[in-house]
């Protein structure tokens, strides 16, 4: 009989989740930096991204990298969503989700009183953030399809408000994703054991 103190910690993140997480991190890095390179060729706003943070070297190179990252981001994201739904993880981890609960946990976080003792359970702020970024990823893909193949997706183009509007939607969805990543990294720095769990699973 194994002594209770010698038992392995419970699994926090299954292998499929860890793999999709790190593949998505790579895909996001490729997509964002190559997207900035593409943006610089036809800016939407009165600024450019510095060449040091762009990928591709020029417009054609940025597009090639963007297409390469697109398939990884799309298929990996689809697999992640399907696994969450079919394994029941979506319901277990992200629901219930209420405005009052989000407000209370956000207030506790600001006061430094939000606990992270059990990494298997997400607080309301985490749930809201992860649900938001999943929705944001879907918006990124759909708006990206309009920007890439506007003629082939006429209904989607109309739903997006036209090609030009789809470009703005795509940019704002990208900015939201980058904001999430920055916040995510800050939270990991504050609670380092979350990084260990995402690497080892425990």
CSV table of C-alpha atoms in Angstrom, one decimal:
chain,number,residue,atom,x,y,z
A,1,UNK,CA,0.0,0.0,0.0
A,2,UNK,CA,1.3,3.4,-1.0
A,3,UNK,CA,1.7,5.8,1.9
A,4,UNK,CA,-0.6,8.9,1.3
A,5,UNK,CA,2.5,11.3,1.5
A,6,UNK,CA,4.2,9.3,-1.3
A,7,UNK,CA,1.3,9.4,-3.8
A,8,UNK,CA,1.9,11.4,-6.9
A,9,UNK,CA,0.0,14.7,-7.2
A,10,UNK,CA,-3.2,14.6,-9.2
A,11,UNK,CA,-3.0,15.4,-12.9
A,12,UNK,CA,-3.8,19.0,-13.4
A,13,UNK,CA,-3.6,19.1,-17.2
A,14,UNK,CA,-3.8,16.0,-19.5
A,15,UNK,CA,-1.2,15.4,-22.2
A,16,UNK,CA,-3.5,16.5,-25.0
A,17,UNK,CA,-4.1,19.9,-23.3
A,18,UNK,CA,-0.4,20.5,-22.8
A,19,UNK,CA,0.5,19.7,-26.4
A,20,UNK,CA,-2.3,21.9,-27.8
A,21,UNK,CA,-1.3,24.7,-25.4
A,22,UNK,CA,2.4,24.8,-26.5
A,23,UNK,CA,1.5,24.3,-30.2
A,24,UNK,CA,-0.9,27.2,-29.9
A,25,UNK,CA,1.7,29.4,-28.3
A,26,UNK,CA,4.0,28.7,-31.3
A,27,UNK,CA,1.2,29.3,-33.8
A,28,UNK,CA,0.2,32.6,-32.1
A,29,UNK,CA,3.9,33.8,-32.1
A,30,UNK,CA,4.1,33.1,-35.9
A,31,UNK,CA,0.7,34.5,-36.7
A,32,UNK,CA,1.1,37.7,-34.7
A,33,UNK,CA,4.6,38.6,-35.8
A,34,UNK,CA,4.0,37.7,-39.5
A,35,UNK,CA,0.7,39.6,-39.3
A,36,UNK,CA,2.5,42.7,-38.1
A,37,UNK,CA,4.8,42.4,-41.2
A,38,UNK,CA,1.7,42.2,-43.5
A,39,UNK,CA,0.1,45.1,-41.6
A,40,UNK,CA,3.1,47.3,-42.3
A,41,UNK,CA,2.6,46.9,-46.0
A,42,UNK,CA,-0.9,48.5,-45.7
A,43,UNK,CA,-1.4,50.1,-42.2
A,44,UNK,CA,-4.9,50.6,-40.8
A,45,UNK,CA,-3.7,53.2,-38.3
A,46,UNK,CA,-1.0,55.9,-38.2
A,47,UNK,CA,1.8,53.6,-37.0
A,48,UNK,CA,4.0,50.7,-38.1
A,49,UNK,CA,5.4,47.8,-36.1
A,50,UNK,CA,9.2,47.9,-35.7
A,51,UNK,CA,11.0,45.4,-38.0
A,52,UNK,CA,12.6,43.8,-35.0
A,53,UNK,CA,9.2,42.3,-33.9
A,54,UNK,CA,8.0,41.3,-37.3
A,55,UNK,CA,8.5,38.0,-39.1
A,56,UNK,CA,9.1,37.5,-42.8
A,57,UNK,CA,11.4,40.4,-43.8
A,58,UNK,CA,9.0,41.7,-46.4
A,59,UNK,CA,5.4,41.4,-47.5
A,60,UNK,CA,5.8,38.1,-49.4
A,61,UNK,CA,7.8,36.5,-46.6
A,62,UNK,CA,5.2,37.7,-44.0
A,63,UNK,CA,2.4,36.2,-46.0
A,64,UNK,CA,4.2,32.8,-46.3
A,65,UNK,CA,4.8,32.6,-42.6
A,66,UNK,CA,1.2,33.7,-41.9
A,67,UNK,CA,-0.2,30.9,-44.1
A,68,UNK,CA,2.1,28.4,-42.4
A,69,UNK,CA,1.0,29.5,-38.9
A,70,UNK,CA,-2.6,29.7,-40.1
A,71,UNK,CA,-2.9,25.9,-40.6
A,72,UNK,CA,-1.3,25.2,-37.2
A,73,UNK,CA,-3.5,27.7,-35.4
A,74,UNK,CA,-6.7,26.6,-37.1
A,75,UNK,CA,-6.3,22.8,-36.8
A,76,UNK,CA,-4.8,22.9,-33.4
A,77,UNK,CA,-7.5,25.3,-32.1
A,78,UNK,CA,-10.2,23.1,-33.6
A,79,UNK,CA,-8.8,20.0,-32.0
A,80,UNK,CA,-8.6,21.9,-28.6
A,81,UNK,CA,-12.2,22.9,-28.8
A,82,UNK,CA,-13.5,19.5,-29.8
A,83,UNK,CA,-11.5,17.8,-27.0
A,84,UNK,CA,-12.9,20.3,-24.5
A,85,UNK,CA,-16.4,19.6,-25.6
A,86,UNK,CA,-16.3,15.8,-26.1
A,87,UNK,CA,-14.4,15.1,-22.8
A,88,UNK,CA,-16.7,17.3,-20.8
A,89,UNK,CA,-13.9,19.6,-19.8
A,90,UNK,CA,-15.6,22.7,-21.2
A,91,UNK,CA,-18.5,22.3,-18.8
A,92,UNK,CA,-16.4,21.2,-15.8
A,93,UNK,CA,-13.7,23.9,-16.1
A,94,UNK,CA,-15.5,27.0,-17.5
A,95,UNK,CA,-19.1,26.8,-16.1
A,96,UNK,CA,-20.9,28.2,-14.3
A,97,UNK,CA,-19.9,31.7,-15.3
A,98,UNK,CA,-21.7,34.7,-13.8
A,99,UNK,CA,-21.2,38.5,-13.8
A,100,UNK,CA,-21.4,38.6,-10.0
A,101,UNK,CA,-18.8,35.8,-9.7
A,102,UNK,CA,-16.4,37.5,-12.1
A,103,UNK,CA,-16.8,40.8,-10.3
A,104,UNK,CA,-16.2,39.2,-6.9
A,105,UNK,CA,-13.1,37.3,-8.0
A,106,UNK,CA,-11.7,40.3,-9.9
A,107,UNK,CA,-12.1,42.4,-6.7
A,108,UNK,CA,-10.3,39.7,-4.7
A,109,UNK,CA,-7.5,39.6,-7.3
A,110,UNK,CA,-7.1,43.4,-7.1
A,111,UNK,CA,-6.9,43.1,-3.3
A,112,UNK,CA,-4.3,40.3,-3.6
A,113,UNK,CA,-6.8,37.8,-1.9
A,114,UNK,CA,-7.5,35.5,-4.8
A,115,UNK,CA,-6.2,32.1,-4.0
A,116,UNK,CA,-4.6,29.6,-6.4
A,117,UNK,CA,-4.3,26.6,-4.0
A,118,UNK,CA,-5.9,24.0,-6.4
A,119,UNK,CA,-4.8,24.5,-10.0
A,120,UNK,CA,-7.4,22.0,-11.1
A,121,UNK,CA,-10.1,24.6,-10.5
A,122,UNK,CA,-10.4,27.9,-12.3
A,123,UNK,CA,-11.7,31.0,-10.6
A,124,UNK,CA,-14.3,33.1,-12.4
A,125,UNK,CA,-11.8,35.6,-13.8
A,126,UNK,CA,-9.8,32.7,-15.3
A,127,UNK,CA,-13.0,31.1,-16.7
A,128,UNK,CA,-14.1,34.4,-18.3
A,129,UNK,CA,-10.6,35.0,-19.8
A,130,UNK,CA,-10.3,31.5,-21.3
A,131,UNK,CA,-13.9,31.6,-22.7
A,132,UNK,CA,-13.2,35.1,-24.2
A,133,UNK,CA,-9.9,34.0,-25.8
A,134,UNK,CA,-11.7,31.0,-27.4
A,135,UNK,CA,-14.3,33.3,-28.8
A,136,UNK,CA,-11.6,35.7,-29.9
A,137,UNK,CA,-9.8,32.9,-31.7
A,138,UNK,CA,-12.9,32.0,-33.7
A,139,UNK,CA,-13.3,35.7,-34.6
A,140,UNK,CA,-9.7,35.8,-35.7
A,141,UNK,CA,-10.1,32.8,-38.0
A,142,UNK,CA,-13.4,34.0,-39.5
A,143,UNK,CA,-12.2,37.5,-40.2
A,144,UNK,CA,-8.9,36.1,-41.5
A,145,UNK,CA,-10.9,34.0,-44.0
A,146,UNK,CA,-12.6,37.2,-45.3
A,147,UNK,CA,-9.3,39.0,-45.6
A,148,UNK,CA,-7.7,36.0,-47.3
A,149,UNK,CA,-10.5,34.8,-49.6
A,150,UNK,CA,-13.1,37.6,-49.6
A,151,UNK,CA,-14.6,36.5,-53.0
A,152,UNK,CA,-14.9,32.9,-51.9
A,153,UNK,CA,-16.8,33.7,-48.7
A,154,UNK,CA,-19.4,36.3,-49.7
A,155,UNK,CA,-21.8,35.6,-46.9
A,156,UNK,CA,-19.1,35.7,-44.2
A,157,UNK,CA,-17.8,38.9,-45.8
A,158,UNK,CA,-21.3,40.5,-45.5
A,159,UNK,CA,-21.6,39.4,-41.9
A,160,UNK,CA,-18.3,41.0,-41.2
A,161,UNK,CA,-19.5,44.3,-42.7
A,162,UNK,CA,-17.4,44.0,-45.9
A,163,UNK,CA,-13.7,43.5,-46.6
A,164,UNK,CA,-12.4,46.7,-45.1
A,165,UNK,CA,-14.4,46.2,-41.9
A,166,UNK,CA,-13.1,42.6,-41.7
A,167,UNK,CA,-9.5,44.0,-41.7
A,168,UNK,CA,-10.4,46.1,-38.6
A,169,UNK,CA,-12.1,43.2,-36.9
A,170,UNK,CA,-9.1,41.0,-37.6
A,171,UNK,CA,-6.7,43.6,-36.2
A,172,UNK,CA,-8.8,44.2,-33.1
A,173,UNK,CA,-9.1,40.5,-32.5
A,174,UNK,CA,-5.3,40.2,-32.8
A,175,UNK,CA,-4.8,43.0,-30.4
A,176,UNK,CA,-7.2,41.4,-27.9
A,177,UNK,CA,-5.2,38.1,-28.2
A,178,UNK,CA,-1.9,39.9,-27.6
A,179,UNK,CA,-3.5,41.5,-24.5
A,180,UNK,CA,-4.6,38.2,-23.2
A,181,UNK,CA,-1.1,36.7,-23.8
A,182,UNK,CA,0.6,39.6,-21.9
A,183,UNK,CA,-1.9,39.2,-19.0
A,184,UNK,CA,-1.4,35.4,-19.1
A,185,UNK,CA,2.4,35.8,-18.8
A,186,UNK,CA,2.1,38.2,-15.9
A,187,UNK,CA,-0.2,35.8,-14.1
A,188,UNK,CA,2.2,32.9,-14.7
A,189,UNK,CA,5.1,35.1,-13.3
A,190,UNK,CA,3.0,35.7,-10.2
A,191,UNK,CA,2.0,32.0,-9.8
A,192,UNK,CA,5.0,30.1,-11.2
A,193,UNK,CA,3.5,26.6,-10.3
A,194,UNK,CA,1.0,27.1,-13.1
A,195,UNK,CA,3.9,26.9,-15.6
A,196,UNK,CA,5.2,23.8,-14.0
A,197,UNK,CA,1.8,22.2,-14.2
A,198,UNK,CA,1.5,23.1,-17.9
A,199,UNK,CA,4.9,21.4,-18.6
A,200,UNK,CA,4.7,18.3,-16.3
A,201,UNK,CA,0.9,18.0,-16.0
A,202,UNK,CA,1.1,18.0,-12.2
